[in-house]
Short mmCIF file of C-alpha atoms in Angstrom, two decimals:
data_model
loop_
_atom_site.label_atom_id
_atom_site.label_comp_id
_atom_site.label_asym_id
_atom_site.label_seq_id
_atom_site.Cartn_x
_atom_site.Cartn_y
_atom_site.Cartn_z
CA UNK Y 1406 34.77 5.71 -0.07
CA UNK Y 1407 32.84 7.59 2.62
CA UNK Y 1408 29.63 6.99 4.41
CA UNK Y 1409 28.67 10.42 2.57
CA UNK Y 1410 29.16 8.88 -1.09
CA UNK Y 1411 27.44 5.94 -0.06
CA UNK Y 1412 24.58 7.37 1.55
CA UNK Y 1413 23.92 9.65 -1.75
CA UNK Y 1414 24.25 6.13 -3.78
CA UNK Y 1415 21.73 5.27 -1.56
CA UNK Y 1416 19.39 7.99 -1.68
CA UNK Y 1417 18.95 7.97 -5.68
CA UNK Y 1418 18.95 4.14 -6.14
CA UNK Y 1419 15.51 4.41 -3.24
CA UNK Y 1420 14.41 7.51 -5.65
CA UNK Y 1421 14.29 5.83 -8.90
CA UNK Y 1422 13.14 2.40 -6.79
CA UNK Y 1423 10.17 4.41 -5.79
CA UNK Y 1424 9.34 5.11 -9.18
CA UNK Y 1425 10.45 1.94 -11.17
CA UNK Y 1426 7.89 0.33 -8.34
CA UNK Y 1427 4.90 2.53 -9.01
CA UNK Y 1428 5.82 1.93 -13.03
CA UNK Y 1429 5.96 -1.56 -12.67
CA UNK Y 1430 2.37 -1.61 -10.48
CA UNK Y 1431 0.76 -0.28 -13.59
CA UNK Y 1432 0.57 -3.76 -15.44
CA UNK Y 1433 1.18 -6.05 -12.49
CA UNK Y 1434 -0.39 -6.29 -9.21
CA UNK Y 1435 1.80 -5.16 -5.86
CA UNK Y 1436 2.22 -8.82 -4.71
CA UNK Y 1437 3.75 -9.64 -7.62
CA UNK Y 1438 6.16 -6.54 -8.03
CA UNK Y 1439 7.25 -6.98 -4.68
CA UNK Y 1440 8.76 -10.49 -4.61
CA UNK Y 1441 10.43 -9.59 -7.75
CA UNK Y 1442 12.10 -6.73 -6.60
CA UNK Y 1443 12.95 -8.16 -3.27
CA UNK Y 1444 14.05 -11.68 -5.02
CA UNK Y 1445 16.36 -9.07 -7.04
CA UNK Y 1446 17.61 -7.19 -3.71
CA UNK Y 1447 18.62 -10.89 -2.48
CA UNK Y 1448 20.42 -12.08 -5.25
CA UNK Y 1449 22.33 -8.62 -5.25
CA UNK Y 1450 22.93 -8.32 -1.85
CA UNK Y 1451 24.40 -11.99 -1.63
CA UNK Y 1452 26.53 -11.19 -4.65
CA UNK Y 1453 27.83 -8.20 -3.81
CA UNK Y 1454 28.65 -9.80 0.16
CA UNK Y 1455 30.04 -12.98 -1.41
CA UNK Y 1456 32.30 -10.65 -3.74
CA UNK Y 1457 33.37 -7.76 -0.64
CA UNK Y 1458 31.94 -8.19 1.66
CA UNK Y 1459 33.61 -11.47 3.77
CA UNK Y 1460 30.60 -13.65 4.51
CA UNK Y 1461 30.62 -15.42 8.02
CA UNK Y 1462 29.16 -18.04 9.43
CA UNK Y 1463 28.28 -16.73 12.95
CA UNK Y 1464 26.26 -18.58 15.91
CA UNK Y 1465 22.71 -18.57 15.43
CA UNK Y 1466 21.89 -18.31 18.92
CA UNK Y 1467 24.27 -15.22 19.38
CA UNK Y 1468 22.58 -11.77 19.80
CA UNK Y 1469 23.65 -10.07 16.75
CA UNK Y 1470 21.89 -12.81 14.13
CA UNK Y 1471 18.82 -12.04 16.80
CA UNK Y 1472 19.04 -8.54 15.90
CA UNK Y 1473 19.69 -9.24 11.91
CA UNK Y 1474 16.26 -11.45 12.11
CA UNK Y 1475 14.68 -8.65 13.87
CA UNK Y 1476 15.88 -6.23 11.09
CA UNK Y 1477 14.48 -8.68 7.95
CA UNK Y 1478 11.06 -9.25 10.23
CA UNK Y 1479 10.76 -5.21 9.95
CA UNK Y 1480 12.41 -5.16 6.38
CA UNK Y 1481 9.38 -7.20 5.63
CA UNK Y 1482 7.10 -4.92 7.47
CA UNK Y 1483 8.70 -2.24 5.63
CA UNK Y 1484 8.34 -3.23 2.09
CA UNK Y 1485 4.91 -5.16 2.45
CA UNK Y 1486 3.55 -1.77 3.67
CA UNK Y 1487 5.33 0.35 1.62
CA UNK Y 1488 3.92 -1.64 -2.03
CA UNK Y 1489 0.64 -1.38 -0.08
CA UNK Y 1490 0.89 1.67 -0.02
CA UNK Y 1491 2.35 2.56 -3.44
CA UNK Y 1492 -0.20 0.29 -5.53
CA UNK Y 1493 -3.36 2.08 -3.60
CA UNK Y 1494 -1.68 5.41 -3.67
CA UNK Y 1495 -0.24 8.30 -5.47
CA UNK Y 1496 3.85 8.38 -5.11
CA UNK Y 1497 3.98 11.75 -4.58
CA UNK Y 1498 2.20 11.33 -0.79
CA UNK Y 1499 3.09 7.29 -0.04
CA UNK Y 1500 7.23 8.27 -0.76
CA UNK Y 1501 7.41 11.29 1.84
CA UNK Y 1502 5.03 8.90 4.78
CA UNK Y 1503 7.87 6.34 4.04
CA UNK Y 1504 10.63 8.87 4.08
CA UNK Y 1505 9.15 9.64 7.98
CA UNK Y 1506 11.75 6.50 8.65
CA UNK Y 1507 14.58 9.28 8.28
CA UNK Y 1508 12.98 10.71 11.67
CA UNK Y 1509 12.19 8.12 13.10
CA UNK Y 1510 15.14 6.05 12.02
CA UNK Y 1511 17.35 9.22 13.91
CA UNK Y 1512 15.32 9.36 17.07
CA UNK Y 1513 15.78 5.34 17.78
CA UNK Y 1514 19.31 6.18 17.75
CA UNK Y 1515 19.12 9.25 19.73
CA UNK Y 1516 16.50 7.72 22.64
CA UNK Y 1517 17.81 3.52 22.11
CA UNK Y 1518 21.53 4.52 21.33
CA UNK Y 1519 22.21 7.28 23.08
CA UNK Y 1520 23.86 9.49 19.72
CA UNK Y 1521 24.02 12.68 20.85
CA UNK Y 1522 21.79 15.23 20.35
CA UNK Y 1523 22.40 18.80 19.44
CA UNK Y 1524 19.94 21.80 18.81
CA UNK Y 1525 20.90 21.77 14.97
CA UNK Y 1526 19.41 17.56 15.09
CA UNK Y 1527 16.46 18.88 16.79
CA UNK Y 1528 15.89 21.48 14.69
CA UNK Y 1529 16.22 19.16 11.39
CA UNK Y 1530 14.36 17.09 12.81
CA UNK Y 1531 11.88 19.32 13.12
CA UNK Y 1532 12.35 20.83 10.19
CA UNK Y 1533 12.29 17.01 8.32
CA UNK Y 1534 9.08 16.30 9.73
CA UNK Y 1535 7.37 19.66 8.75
CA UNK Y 1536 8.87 19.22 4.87
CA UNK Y 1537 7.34 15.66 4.57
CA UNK Y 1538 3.42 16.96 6.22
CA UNK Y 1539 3.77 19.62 3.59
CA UNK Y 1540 5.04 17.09 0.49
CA UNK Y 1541 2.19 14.83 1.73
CA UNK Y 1542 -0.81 16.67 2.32
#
């Protein structure tokens, strides 16, 4: 299937994430959702490599398991802010501050990259940061 299909799976599993978090955070404290859901992310995400995905064993001193470290050390960032956020705040402002990751996410891989850039990117850019000021404020 195509990066299209997979980024819409992706999209609504984070939506209904966001709320089965802030759902969850109304009996137990954030520190105690979080390393459920992340223990749960784990044991899918191993499952679902071990089944399709063709584990390997690479070099640990080779770049690219640098740059997956580097990824989980800001994955952790990532969700240790974001249930921060979410068990202090109201979804409906924490979700579209997160969601800023779509800009900044796309800039990274304009400026670090070098993806191209085109007026239409700029202007949804633009147009992605305005949407999320107005959902949060």
């Amino acid at each position: 299937m195509n990066y299209v299909f997979w980024a819409v799976v992706a999209m609504a599993c984070y939506s209904f994430a966001f709320l089965f978090m802030k759902l969850a955070m109304h009996d137990l404290p954030a520190f105690t959702v979080m390393p459920i859901a992340v223990v749960t992310l784990a044991v899918g995400a191993t499952t679902v490599t071990a089944l399709f995905g063709g584990w390997s064993l690479p070099s640990v001193r080779s770049l690219p398991v640098v740059f997956a470290l580097a990824a989980g050390v800001c994955l952790v960032g990532a969700v240790v802010g974001y249930f921060r956020a979410l068990s202090t705040g109201p979804v409906s402002v924490v979700v579209p501050i997160f969601g800023m990751f779509l800009v900044g996410g796309t800039l990274l891989g304009i400026v670090v990259l070098g993806e191209g850039v085109t007026a239409r990117k700029v202007l949804g850019i633009a147009f992605g940061t305005v949407a999320i000021v107005l959902i949060a404020t």
